[in-house]
mmCIF file of C-alpha atoms and ligand atoms in Angstrom:
data_model
loop_
_atom_site.group_PDB
_atom_site.id
_atom_site.type_symbol
_atom_site.label_atom_id
_atom_site.label_comp_id
_atom_site.label_asym_id
_atom_site.label_seq_id
_atom_site.Cartn_x
_atom_site.Cartn_y
_atom_site.Cartn_z
ATOM 1 C CA MET A 360 129.433 92.361 111.790
ATOM 2 C CA ASN A 361 130.988 90.145 109.145
ATOM 3 C CA GLN A 362 133.575 91.692 107.007
ATOM 4 C CA SER A 363 136.266 90.164 105.073
ATOM 5 C CA HIS A 364 140.044 90.085 106.169
ATOM 6 C CA VAL A 365 140.731 89.611 102.404
ATOM 7 C CA THR A 366 138.734 92.562 100.922
ATOM 8 C CA GLY A 367 138.109 94.716 104.116
ATOM 9 C CA MET A 368 134.685 95.179 102.745
ATOM 10 C CA ARG A 369 131.401 93.659 103.280
ATOM 11 C CA ILE A 370 129.195 92.268 100.474
ATOM 12 C CA ILE A 371 125.861 90.905 101.297
ATOM 13 C CA GLY A 372 123.541 89.021 99.087
ATOM 14 C CA HIS A 373 119.698 88.587 99.302
ATOM 15 C CA LEU A 374 117.863 85.791 97.619
ATOM 16 C CA ASP A 375 114.040 85.562 97.468
ATOM 17 C CA MET A 376 112.129 82.900 95.517
ATOM 18 C CA ASP A 377 109.786 84.109 92.834
ATOM 19 C CA ALA A 378 105.973 83.730 93.533
ATOM 20 C CA PHE A 379 107.307 80.854 95.828
ATOM 21 C CA PHE A 380 104.260 78.679 96.875
ATOM 22 C CA ALA A 381 102.493 79.171 93.214
ATOM 23 C CA ALA A 382 105.909 78.352 91.444
ATOM 24 C CA VAL A 383 106.168 75.029 93.349
ATOM 25 C CA GLU A 384 102.689 74.124 92.569
ATOM 26 C CA GLU A 385 103.170 75.188 88.709
ATOM 27 C CA ARG A 386 106.145 72.947 88.611
ATOM 28 C CA ASP A 387 104.455 70.097 90.164
ATOM 29 C CA LYS A 388 101.336 70.116 88.383
ATOM 30 C CA PRO A 389 102.167 70.099 84.521
ATOM 31 C CA ARG A 390 98.406 70.402 83.376
ATOM 32 C CA ILE A 391 98.307 74.062 85.067
ATOM 33 C CA LYS A 392 101.590 75.114 83.480
ATOM 34 C CA GLY A 393 101.334 78.563 81.971
ATOM 35 C CA LEU A 394 98.000 79.398 83.715
ATOM 36 C CA PRO A 395 97.181 81.988 86.261
ATOM 37 C CA ILE A 396 97.558 80.348 89.649
ATOM 38 C CA VAL A 397 96.413 81.502 93.143
ATOM 39 C CA VAL A 398 97.410 79.675 96.291
ATOM 40 C CA GLY A 399 95.533 80.517 99.348
ATOM 41 C CA SER A 400 92.200 79.539 101.150
ATOM 42 C CA ASP A 401 89.296 78.155 99.374
ATOM 43 C CA PRO A 402 87.404 80.495 97.390
ATOM 44 C CA ALA A 403 84.029 78.618 97.593
ATOM 45 C CA GLU A 404 82.822 80.028 94.359
ATOM 46 C CA GLY A 405 83.303 83.616 95.551
ATOM 47 C CA ARG A 406 81.773 83.091 99.007
ATOM 48 C CA GLY A 407 85.113 82.004 100.723
ATOM 49 C CA ARG A 408 86.583 84.102 103.709
ATOM 50 C CA GLY A 409 90.241 83.723 103.712
ATOM 51 C CA VAL A 410 92.989 85.395 101.812
ATOM 52 C CA VAL A 411 95.498 84.930 99.009
ATOM 53 C CA SER A 412 98.737 83.577 100.046
ATOM 54 C CA THR A 413 100.480 84.309 96.622
ATOM 55 C CA ALA A 414 99.709 84.438 93.168
ATOM 56 C CA ASN A 415 101.898 83.710 90.296
ATOM 57 C CA TYR A 416 102.923 86.300 87.766
ATOM 58 C CA LYS A 417 100.146 85.543 85.409
ATOM 59 C CA ALA A 418 97.491 85.989 88.121
ATOM 60 C CA ARG A 419 99.273 88.996 89.147
ATOM 61 C CA GLU A 420 98.340 90.565 85.557
ATOM 62 C CA TYR A 421 94.577 90.237 86.868
ATOM 63 C CA GLY A 422 95.468 92.246 90.127
ATOM 64 C CA ILE A 423 95.461 89.306 92.290
ATOM 65 C CA HIS A 424 98.407 89.427 95.061
ATOM 66 C CA SER A 425 99.115 88.265 98.610
ATOM 67 C CA THR A 426 96.756 89.218 101.332
ATOM 68 C CA LEU A 427 94.093 90.165 99.034
ATOM 69 C CA PRO A 428 90.495 88.620 100.133
ATOM 70 C CA ILE A 429 90.054 85.254 98.266
ATOM 71 C CA SER A 430 86.578 86.408 97.357
ATOM 72 C CA THR A 431 88.088 89.279 95.607
ATOM 73 C CA ALA A 432 90.540 87.250 93.779
ATOM 74 C CA TRP A 433 87.782 85.004 92.577
ATOM 75 C CA LYS A 434 85.943 87.954 91.266
ATOM 76 C CA LEU A 435 88.911 89.249 89.373
ATOM 77 C CA SER A 436 89.359 85.833 87.749
ATOM 78 C CA GLU A 437 85.705 85.905 86.743
ATOM 79 C CA LYS A 438 86.016 89.191 85.272
ATOM 80 C CA ALA A 439 89.079 87.898 83.474
ATOM 81 C CA LYS A 440 87.304 84.870 82.091
ATOM 82 C CA LYS A 441 84.255 87.048 80.582
ATOM 83 C CA GLU A 442 87.075 89.129 78.797
ATOM 84 C CA GLY A 443 88.144 85.773 77.208
ATOM 85 C CA LYS A 444 91.244 85.067 79.386
ATOM 86 C CA PRO A 445 91.883 81.957 81.211
ATOM 87 C CA GLU A 446 90.359 81.737 84.529
ATOM 88 C CA ALA A 447 92.757 81.391 87.653
ATOM 89 C CA VAL A 448 93.444 77.925 89.176
ATOM 90 C CA PHE A 449 92.717 78.042 92.839
ATOM 91 C CA LEU A 450 95.054 75.860 95.169
ATOM 92 C CA PRO A 451 95.093 75.291 98.798
ATOM 93 C CA VAL A 452 98.485 75.966 100.846
ATOM 94 C CA ASP A 453 100.709 73.006 101.149
ATOM 95 C CA PHE A 454 103.152 74.211 103.776
ATOM 96 C CA GLU A 455 104.970 70.926 104.304
ATOM 97 C CA LYS A 456 105.722 70.735 100.690
ATOM 98 C CA TYR A 457 107.266 74.299 100.284
ATOM 99 C CA GLY A 458 109.002 73.862 103.673
ATOM 100 C CA GLU A 459 110.805 70.780 102.218
ATOM 101 C CA VAL A 460 111.719 72.890 99.081
ATOM 102 C CA SER A 461 112.845 75.537 101.246
ATOM 103 C CA GLU A 462 115.277 73.532 103.020
ATOM 104 C CA ARG A 463 116.776 72.078 100.054
ATOM 105 C CA ILE A 464 117.411 75.583 98.706
ATOM 106 C CA ILE A 465 119.194 76.894 101.754
ATOM 107 C CA GLU A 466 121.405 73.672 101.543
ATOM 108 C CA ILE A 467 122.162 74.843 98.120
ATOM 109 C CA ILE A 468 123.162 78.428 99.223
ATOM 110 C CA LYS A 469 125.249 77.178 102.111
ATOM 111 C CA LYS A 470 127.421 75.276 99.574
ATOM 112 C CA TYR A 471 128.482 78.528 98.252
ATOM 113 C CA SER A 472 128.557 81.005 101.229
ATOM 114 C CA PRO A 473 130.104 80.220 104.673
ATOM 115 C CA ALA A 474 127.343 82.587 106.468
ATOM 116 C CA VAL A 475 123.530 82.201 105.420
ATOM 117 C CA GLU A 476 120.695 83.761 107.489
ATOM 118 C CA GLN A 477 117.347 82.224 106.467
ATOM 119 C CA ALA A 478 114.990 85.322 106.670
ATOM 120 C CA SER A 479 111.784 83.309 105.755
ATOM 121 C CA ILE A 480 110.365 80.386 103.986
ATOM 122 C CA ASP A 481 111.549 81.732 100.812
ATOM 123 C CA GLU A 482 114.419 84.254 101.350
ATOM 124 C CA ALA A 483 117.931 84.335 102.750
ATOM 125 C CA TYR A 484 120.783 86.644 103.279
ATOM 126 C CA LEU A 485 124.257 85.197 102.434
ATOM 127 C CA ASP A 486 127.702 86.770 102.961
ATOM 128 C CA LEU A 487 129.583 87.249 99.905
ATOM 129 C CA SER A 488 132.342 89.197 101.611
ATOM 130 C CA ASP A 489 134.673 86.412 102.546
ATOM 131 C CA LEU A 490 134.520 83.858 100.096
ATOM 132 C CA PRO A 491 137.523 81.552 100.496
ATOM 133 C CA ALA A 492 138.333 81.812 96.600
ATOM 134 C CA PHE A 493 138.636 85.477 96.991
ATOM 135 C CA LYS A 494 142.344 85.109 97.543
ATOM 136 C CA LYS A 495 142.545 84.098 93.717
ATOM 137 C CA VAL A 496 140.315 86.594 92.485
ATOM 138 C CA GLU A 497 141.918 88.864 89.957
ATOM 139 C CA GLY A 498 138.840 90.717 88.761
ATOM 140 C CA GLY A 499 136.744 92.919 91.246
ATOM 141 C CA PHE A 500 135.372 91.375 94.480
ATOM 142 C CA TYR A 501 131.634 92.497 93.539
ATOM 143 C CA ASP A 502 132.200 90.847 90.077
ATOM 144 C CA TYR A 503 133.029 87.614 91.808
ATOM 145 C CA ALA A 504 130.028 87.891 94.380
ATOM 146 C CA LYS A 505 127.867 88.342 91.220
ATOM 147 C CA GLU A 506 129.436 85.265 89.711
ATOM 148 C CA ILE A 507 128.822 83.389 92.868
ATOM 149 C CA ALA A 508 125.111 84.490 93.064
ATOM 150 C CA GLN A 509 124.636 83.531 89.499
ATOM 151 C CA LYS A 510 125.993 79.977 90.362
ATOM 152 C CA ILE A 511 123.525 79.767 93.139
ATOM 153 C CA LYS A 512 120.604 80.934 90.811
ATOM 154 C CA ASP A 513 121.834 78.141 88.070
ATOM 155 C CA GLU A 514 121.852 75.346 90.823
ATOM 156 C CA ILE A 515 118.548 76.396 92.118
ATOM 157 C CA TYR A 516 117.126 76.304 88.796
ATOM 158 C CA LYS A 517 118.858 72.797 87.725
ATOM 159 C CA LYS A 518 117.793 71.108 90.932
ATOM 160 C CA GLU A 519 114.434 72.624 91.716
ATOM 161 C CA LYS A 520 113.231 74.146 88.562
ATOM 162 C CA LEU A 521 112.400 77.241 90.369
ATOM 163 C CA THR A 522 113.546 80.955 89.705
ATOM 164 C CA CYS A 523 114.557 83.482 92.178
ATOM 165 C CA SER A 524 115.789 87.211 92.429
ATOM 166 C CA VAL A 525 118.937 88.136 94.063
ATOM 167 C CA GLY A 526 120.161 91.602 95.319
ATOM 168 C CA ILE A 527 123.683 92.267 96.084
ATOM 169 C CA GLY A 528 124.888 95.241 98.110
ATOM 170 C CA PRO A 529 127.163 96.554 101.093
ATOM 171 C CA ASN A 530 124.689 95.646 103.548
ATOM 172 C CA LYS A 531 121.415 93.698 104.420
ATOM 173 C CA LEU A 532 119.269 96.705 103.673
ATOM 174 C CA ILE A 533 120.518 97.387 100.150
ATOM 175 C CA ALA A 534 120.665 93.594 99.079
ATOM 176 C CA LYS A 535 116.999 93.025 100.358
ATOM 177 C CA ILE A 536 115.760 96.273 98.296
ATOM 178 C CA ALA A 537 117.993 95.209 95.306
ATOM 179 C CA SER A 538 116.498 91.614 95.262
ATOM 180 C CA GLY A 539 113.175 93.030 94.921
ATOM 181 C CA PHE A 540 114.111 95.622 92.236
ATOM 182 C CA LYS A 541 113.971 93.203 89.119
ATOM 183 C CA LYS A 542 111.503 90.487 89.480
ATOM 184 C CA PRO A 543 111.122 87.377 88.426
ATOM 185 C CA ASN A 544 114.485 85.839 87.726
ATOM 186 C CA GLY A 545 116.427 89.203 88.393
ATOM 187 C CA MET A 546 119.754 90.098 89.756
ATOM 188 C CA THR A 547 120.604 93.398 90.923
ATOM 189 C CA VAL A 548 123.965 94.760 92.011
ATOM 190 C CA VAL A 549 124.280 97.877 93.854
ATOM 191 C CA GLY A 550 127.925 98.609 95.043
ATOM 192 C CA SER A 551 131.350 98.545 94.170
ATOM 193 C CA ASP A 552 134.969 97.618 95.216
ATOM 194 C CA ASN A 553 135.735 101.458 95.574
ATOM 195 C CA GLU A 554 134.288 102.834 98.661
ATOM 196 C CA THR A 555 133.313 106.311 97.329
ATOM 197 C CA ALA A 556 131.973 104.817 94.186
ATOM 198 C CA CYS A 557 129.953 102.256 96.318
ATOM 199 C CA ALA A 558 128.306 104.962 98.354
ATOM 200 C CA GLU A 559 127.521 106.930 95.145
ATOM 201 C CA LEU A 560 125.731 103.922 93.620
ATOM 202 C CA VAL A 561 123.708 103.307 96.848
ATOM 203 C CA GLU A 562 122.544 106.888 96.837
ATOM 204 C CA ALA A 563 121.693 106.898 93.179
ATOM 205 C CA PHE A 564 119.824 103.609 93.716
ATOM 206 C CA LEU A 565 117.898 104.711 96.845
ATOM 207 C CA GLU A 566 116.859 108.209 95.928
ATOM 208 C CA PRO A 567 114.242 107.541 93.287
ATOM 209 C CA LEU A 568 112.636 104.787 95.131
ATOM 210 C CA LYS A 569 109.181 105.069 96.852
ATOM 211 C CA ILE A 570 109.529 105.561 100.948
ATOM 212 C CA ARG A 571 107.435 102.296 101.042
ATOM 213 C CA ASP A 572 110.471 100.385 99.307
ATOM 214 C CA ILE A 573 112.258 100.727 102.726
ATOM 215 C CA PRO A 574 111.387 97.592 104.748
ATOM 216 C CA GLY A 575 109.641 98.464 107.736
ATOM 217 C CA ILE A 576 107.984 101.609 106.268
ATOM 218 C CA GLY A 577 104.288 100.527 105.948
ATOM 219 C CA PRO A 578 101.181 102.259 105.222
ATOM 220 C CA LYS A 579 100.783 104.090 108.520
ATOM 221 C CA SER A 580 104.191 105.744 108.256
ATOM 222 C CA GLU A 581 103.651 106.257 104.518
ATOM 223 C CA ILE A 582 100.284 108.200 105.633
ATOM 224 C CA ILE A 583 102.213 110.361 107.934
ATOM 225 C CA LEU A 584 105.199 111.086 105.597
ATOM 226 C CA ASN A 585 102.866 111.867 102.708
ATOM 227 C CA LYS A 586 101.140 114.785 104.780
ATOM 228 C CA PHE A 587 104.710 116.316 104.752
ATOM 229 C CA LYS A 588 104.738 115.771 100.853
ATOM 230 C CA ILE A 589 107.357 113.037 101.251
ATOM 231 C CA LYS A 590 106.988 110.231 98.454
ATOM 232 C CA THR A 591 110.521 109.360 97.478
ATOM 233 C CA ILE A 592 113.729 108.351 99.505
ATOM 234 C CA LYS A 593 115.135 111.615 98.295
ATOM 235 C CA ASP A 594 112.173 113.608 99.759
ATOM 236 C CA LEU A 595 112.802 111.702 102.919
ATOM 237 C CA LYS A 596 116.239 113.002 103.107
ATOM 238 C CA ASN A 597 115.160 116.477 103.627
ATOM 239 C CA LEU A 598 114.054 115.582 107.208
ATOM 240 C CA THR A 599 116.506 115.957 109.974
ATOM 241 C CA LYS A 600 117.072 112.957 112.400
ATOM 242 C CA LYS A 601 115.643 115.157 115.283
ATOM 243 C CA GLN A 602 112.502 115.656 113.054
ATOM 244 C CA LEU A 603 111.922 111.848 112.303
ATOM 245 C CA GLU A 604 112.410 111.062 115.887
ATOM 246 C CA GLU A 605 109.857 113.411 116.988
ATOM 247 C CA MET A 606 107.362 111.808 114.540
ATOM 248 C CA PHE A 607 108.376 107.932 114.937
ATOM 249 C CA GLY A 608 110.367 108.066 118.228
ATOM 250 C CA LYS A 609 113.471 105.715 117.864
ATOM 251 C CA TRP A 610 112.224 104.084 114.744
ATOM 252 C CA GLY A 611 112.565 107.719 113.189
ATOM 253 C CA GLY A 612 116.174 107.429 113.888
ATOM 254 C CA GLU A 613 116.564 104.119 111.911
ATOM 255 C CA ILE A 614 114.631 105.542 109.051
ATOM 256 C CA TYR A 615 116.984 108.346 108.755
ATOM 257 C CA ASP A 616 119.943 105.917 108.526
ATOM 258 C CA LYS A 617 117.840 103.569 106.158
ATOM 259 C CA ALA A 618 117.171 106.522 103.836
ATOM 260 C CA ARG A 619 120.896 106.921 103.640
ATOM 261 C CA GLY A 620 121.506 103.222 102.914
ATOM 262 C CA LYS A 621 123.167 102.780 106.070
ATOM 263 C CA ASP A 622 122.755 99.516 107.814
ATOM 264 C CA ASP A 623 125.198 97.455 109.981
ATOM 265 C CA SER A 624 122.854 94.815 111.285
ATOM 266 C CA PRO A 625 124.700 91.470 111.183
ATOM 267 C CA LEU A 626 123.470 88.146 109.675
ATOM 268 C CA VAL A 627 121.526 86.001 112.214
ATOM 269 C CA LEU A 628 123.092 82.898 111.611
ATOM 270 C CA GLU A 629 120.935 80.336 113.680
ATOM 271 C CA TRP A 630 117.518 80.427 115.038
ATOM 272 C CA GLU A 631 118.037 80.327 118.718
ATOM 273 C CA ALA A 632 115.167 79.114 120.828
ATOM 274 C CA LYS A 633 114.517 81.630 123.190
ATOM 275 C CA SER A 634 111.990 80.380 125.198
ATOM 276 C CA ILE A 635 110.071 76.798 125.552
ATOM 277 C CA GLY A 636 106.421 77.052 126.207
ATOM 278 C CA GLU A 637 103.414 74.781 126.304
ATOM 279 C CA GLN A 638 99.839 75.940 126.884
ATOM 280 C CA GLU A 639 96.181 73.988 126.757
ATOM 281 C CA THR A 640 92.740 74.871 126.998
ATOM 282 C CA PHE A 641 90.584 72.848 129.254
ATOM 283 C CA LEU A 642 87.642 71.145 127.738
ATOM 284 C CA GLU A 643 85.596 72.659 130.361
ATOM 285 C CA ASP A 644 86.587 75.833 132.203
ATOM 286 C CA SER A 645 87.417 75.004 135.939
ATOM 287 C CA LEU A 646 88.426 76.408 139.240
ATOM 288 C CA ASP A 647 88.776 73.046 140.800
ATOM 289 C CA ALA A 648 92.301 73.292 142.468
ATOM 290 C CA ASN A 649 92.816 69.326 141.851
ATOM 291 C CA LYS A 650 92.245 69.415 138.145
ATOM 292 C CA VAL A 651 94.052 72.837 137.460
ATOM 293 C CA THR A 652 97.221 71.614 139.618
ATOM 294 C CA LYS A 653 97.212 68.230 137.740
ATOM 295 C CA LYS A 654 96.952 70.039 134.251
ATOM 296 C CA ILE A 655 99.751 72.556 135.200
ATOM 297 C CA LYS A 656 102.066 69.622 136.273
ATOM 298 C CA GLN A 657 101.433 67.971 132.989
ATOM 299 C CA LEU A 658 102.473 71.282 131.195
ATOM 300 C CA CYS A 659 105.710 71.471 133.376
ATOM 301 C CA GLN A 660 106.658 67.973 132.274
ATOM 302 C CA GLN A 661 105.837 68.592 128.464
ATOM 303 C CA VAL A 662 107.993 71.923 128.806
ATOM 304 C CA PHE A 663 110.711 70.017 130.737
ATOM 305 C CA SER A 664 110.909 67.190 127.929
ATOM 306 C CA ARG A 665 111.299 69.694 125.380
ATOM 307 C CA PHE A 666 114.140 71.416 127.286
ATOM 308 C CA ARG A 667 115.964 68.145 127.806
ATOM 309 C CA GLU A 668 116.032 67.615 124.209
ATOM 310 C CA SER A 669 117.475 71.070 123.518
ATOM 311 C CA ASP A 670 121.163 72.044 123.964
ATOM 312 C CA PHE A 671 120.727 74.015 127.025
ATOM 313 C CA GLU A 672 121.561 72.961 130.502
ATOM 314 C CA ASN A 673 119.766 75.683 132.733
ATOM 315 C CA PHE A 674 116.924 78.072 132.853
ATOM 316 C CA ARG A 675 116.381 81.117 134.945
ATOM 317 C CA ASN A 676 113.098 82.336 134.098
ATOM 318 C CA ILE A 677 109.574 80.906 134.600
ATOM 319 C CA THR A 678 106.133 82.274 133.431
ATOM 320 C CA VAL A 679 102.717 81.149 134.228
ATOM 321 C CA THR A 680 99.946 82.312 131.991
ATOM 322 C CA VAL A 681 96.196 82.078 132.964
ATOM 323 C CA ARG A 682 93.259 82.868 130.777
ATOM 324 C CA PHE A 683 90.059 83.062 132.395
ATOM 325 C CA SER A 684 86.469 82.270 131.144
ATOM 326 C CA ASP A 685 85.830 85.811 130.086
ATOM 327 C CA PHE A 686 89.216 85.763 128.207
ATOM 328 C CA THR A 687 90.904 87.970 130.329
ATOM 329 C CA THR A 688 94.556 86.719 130.505
ATOM 330 C CA LYS A 689 97.202 87.273 133.060
ATOM 331 C CA SER A 690 100.994 86.130 133.266
ATOM 332 C CA ARG A 691 103.190 86.039 136.087
ATOM 333 C CA SER A 692 107.071 85.411 135.963
ATOM 334 C CA HIS A 693 109.753 84.634 138.342
ATOM 335 C CA THR A 694 113.525 84.713 137.828
ATOM 336 C CA LEU A 695 115.486 82.252 139.988
ATOM 337 C CA LYS A 696 118.442 83.531 141.819
ATOM 338 C CA GLU A 697 120.430 80.638 140.571
ATOM 339 C CA ALA A 698 119.629 78.867 137.287
ATOM 340 C CA THR A 699 118.339 75.335 137.328
ATOM 341 C CA GLY A 700 117.887 72.227 135.245
ATOM 342 C CA ASP A 701 115.627 70.559 137.593
ATOM 343 C CA LEU A 702 111.961 69.434 136.902
ATOM 344 C CA LYS A 703 110.985 69.630 140.788
ATOM 345 C CA VAL A 704 112.172 73.354 140.893
ATOM 346 C CA LEU A 705 109.988 74.008 137.939
ATOM 347 C CA GLU A 706 106.962 72.553 139.307
ATOM 348 C CA PHE A 707 107.480 74.046 142.804
ATOM 349 C CA GLU A 708 107.889 77.588 141.214
ATOM 350 C CA VAL A 709 104.883 77.195 138.792
ATOM 351 C CA LEU A 710 102.768 76.224 141.368
ATOM 352 C CA LYS A 711 103.714 79.168 143.459
ATOM 353 C CA LEU A 712 103.108 81.513 140.403
ATOM 354 C CA LEU A 713 99.616 79.505 140.084
ATOM 355 C CA PHE A 714 98.139 79.527 143.333
ATOM 356 C CA PRO A 715 97.177 83.124 143.774
ATOM 357 C CA PHE A 716 95.138 82.806 140.698
ATOM 358 C CA LEU A 717 92.916 80.154 142.314
ATOM 359 C CA ASP A 718 91.979 82.440 145.233
ATOM 360 C CA LYS A 719 91.170 86.171 145.886
ATOM 361 C CA ARG A 720 94.804 87.248 145.593
ATOM 362 C CA GLU A 721 94.904 87.178 141.974
ATOM 363 C CA ASN A 722 91.099 86.119 141.238
ATOM 364 C CA PRO A 723 88.739 88.075 143.385
ATOM 365 C CA LYS A 724 85.689 87.325 141.261
ATOM 366 C CA HIS A 725 86.181 83.613 141.277
ATOM 367 C CA LYS A 726 86.423 83.213 137.556
ATOM 368 C CA ALA A 727 86.893 79.837 136.086
ATOM 369 C CA ILE A 728 90.109 78.998 134.176
ATOM 370 C CA ARG A 729 90.064 78.356 130.526
ATOM 371 C CA LEU A 730 93.765 78.181 129.627
ATOM 372 C CA LEU A 731 96.952 77.486 131.388
ATOM 373 C CA GLY A 732 100.456 78.065 129.908
ATOM 374 C CA VAL A 733 104.030 77.281 131.305
ATOM 375 C CA ARG A 734 107.130 78.863 129.852
ATOM 376 C CA ILE A 735 110.823 78.926 130.564
ATOM 377 C CA GLU A 736 113.429 81.194 129.331
ATOM 378 C CA LYS A 737 116.772 82.703 129.959
ATOM 379 C CA PHE A 738 118.562 79.653 129.107
ATOM 380 C CA SER A 739 122.268 78.961 129.605
HETATM 381 P P1 TTP B 1943 107.054 86.515 99.068
HETATM 382 O O1 TTP B 1943 108.492 86.341 98.739
HETATM 383 O O2 TTP B 1943 106.559 87.863 99.522
HETATM 384 O O3 TTP B 1943 106.058 86.515 97.698
HETATM 385 P P2 TTP B 1943 106.241 85.494 96.533
HETATM 386 O O4 TTP B 1943 107.796 84.565 96.625
HETATM 387 O O5 TTP B 1943 105.119 84.630 96.533
HETATM 388 O O6 TTP B 1943 106.435 86.530 95.258
HETATM 389 P P3 TTP B 1943 107.706 87.387 94.914
HETATM 390 O O7 TTP B 1943 108.113 86.926 93.587
HETATM 391 O O8 TTP B 1943 107.146 88.670 94.846
HETATM 392 O O9 TTP B 1943 108.798 87.172 95.962
HETATM 393 O O10 TTP B 1943 106.437 85.480 100.087
HETATM 394 C C1 TTP B 1943 107.020 84.190 99.849
HETATM 395 C C2 TTP B 1943 105.898 83.279 100.092
HETATM 396 O O11 TTP B 1943 105.181 83.362 101.500
HETATM 397 C C3 TTP B 1943 104.722 83.199 99.391
HETATM 398 O O12 TTP B 1943 104.914 82.498 98.146
HETATM 399 C C4 TTP B 1943 103.455 82.953 99.964
HETATM 400 C C5 TTP B 1943 103.863 83.109 101.363
HETATM 401 N N1 TTP B 1943 103.083 84.465 101.933
HETATM 402 C C6 TTP B 1943 101.827 84.292 102.430
HETATM 403 O O13 TTP B 1943 101.352 83.172 102.790
HETATM 404 N N2 TTP B 1943 101.321 85.490 102.792
HETATM 405 C C7 TTP B 1943 101.601 86.881 102.531
HETATM 406 O O14 TTP B 1943 101.052 87.597 102.891
HETATM 407 C C8 TTP B 1943 102.822 86.859 101.926
HETATM 408 C C9 TTP B 1943 103.384 88.264 101.594
HETATM 409 C C10 TTP B 1943 103.672 85.689 101.567
HETATM 410 MG MG1 MG B 1944 109.456 85.467 97.132
#
């Protein structure tokens, strides 16, 4: 857990861009400025089959939001049009562009905080507890954390013409809930330099919120808890840890802690490649030993060349996946006694895992193979 040696306290920020995909489009297309904008699949005049990725706040006034079927979004826009309001502008998703903007935003945040976890394309956690300049701070640490967060917001706006919302608190959980508390362009601080006061602020902040405001409590958990008349986080605190564990298993214990604002999860600073894998579907299903062997050797080579480009020197675990013509899928793994960085070893082990799928050991019905996959993990 990151904690400041200077302050002895942990202060975490969470930053989330406002209506991200739609905001980028609105910025880049002056003619649609101020209009309701929906980014997602093609509405095809109401016959489209995909969903909404996001909608800007204007379009949200029509009831349009992420995950809504695009056909419903179209209907809502038509309805608004009949009422004399502007119809929504529908745009396709341009991941590449949003990815580039996202990278630049992370770079800005990194200038201000020594530890930044990118949590998704438009959100990041940042450690505000160990800022070098704290040594010089005369005011409160929280005040200073807020000042830094404001600087980040200002620089993002200046450089990217985009707004975001920030939450600041004693841990990731509180920071995340706080960033969504006031949107768009909000800043919510839940915490204090004084430990007792901080605990009280956290409690007062959480209690009136709905249980769904806790990240991880989704519609299914909500239905279960509603049966017990539990709607708010305050209600949730009436359940003992044991009761919650009986309802939800291990996750119940986590809910118990979250309801009390407790969370000591660390920032995950760099995305680590935990496995390297490749898979390929045959143009035509096959059980021809030559063809299958040739394909799996190609996959081994592809996986191996990606492994060579990585920072790792060895791997220990090898997995082969086979999908048959009826789509049943099986995987077999092997962990080597000694880690290796050798293509020959990989090929040898992969073939050993594959062969039983070609005869009655793993394929008694002689099903043809549709897809093959090779994966390596447990790197060192
Ligand atoms: P969010 O941060 O959840 O949403 P948002 O940035 O559009 O709006 P808000 O102001 O409420 O934060 O997601 C970030 C982006 O991820 C969003 O712009 C589009 C994309 N996304 C999807 O493609 N599908 C989804 O279901 C969600 C939730 C988001
Ligand atoms: Mg967002």
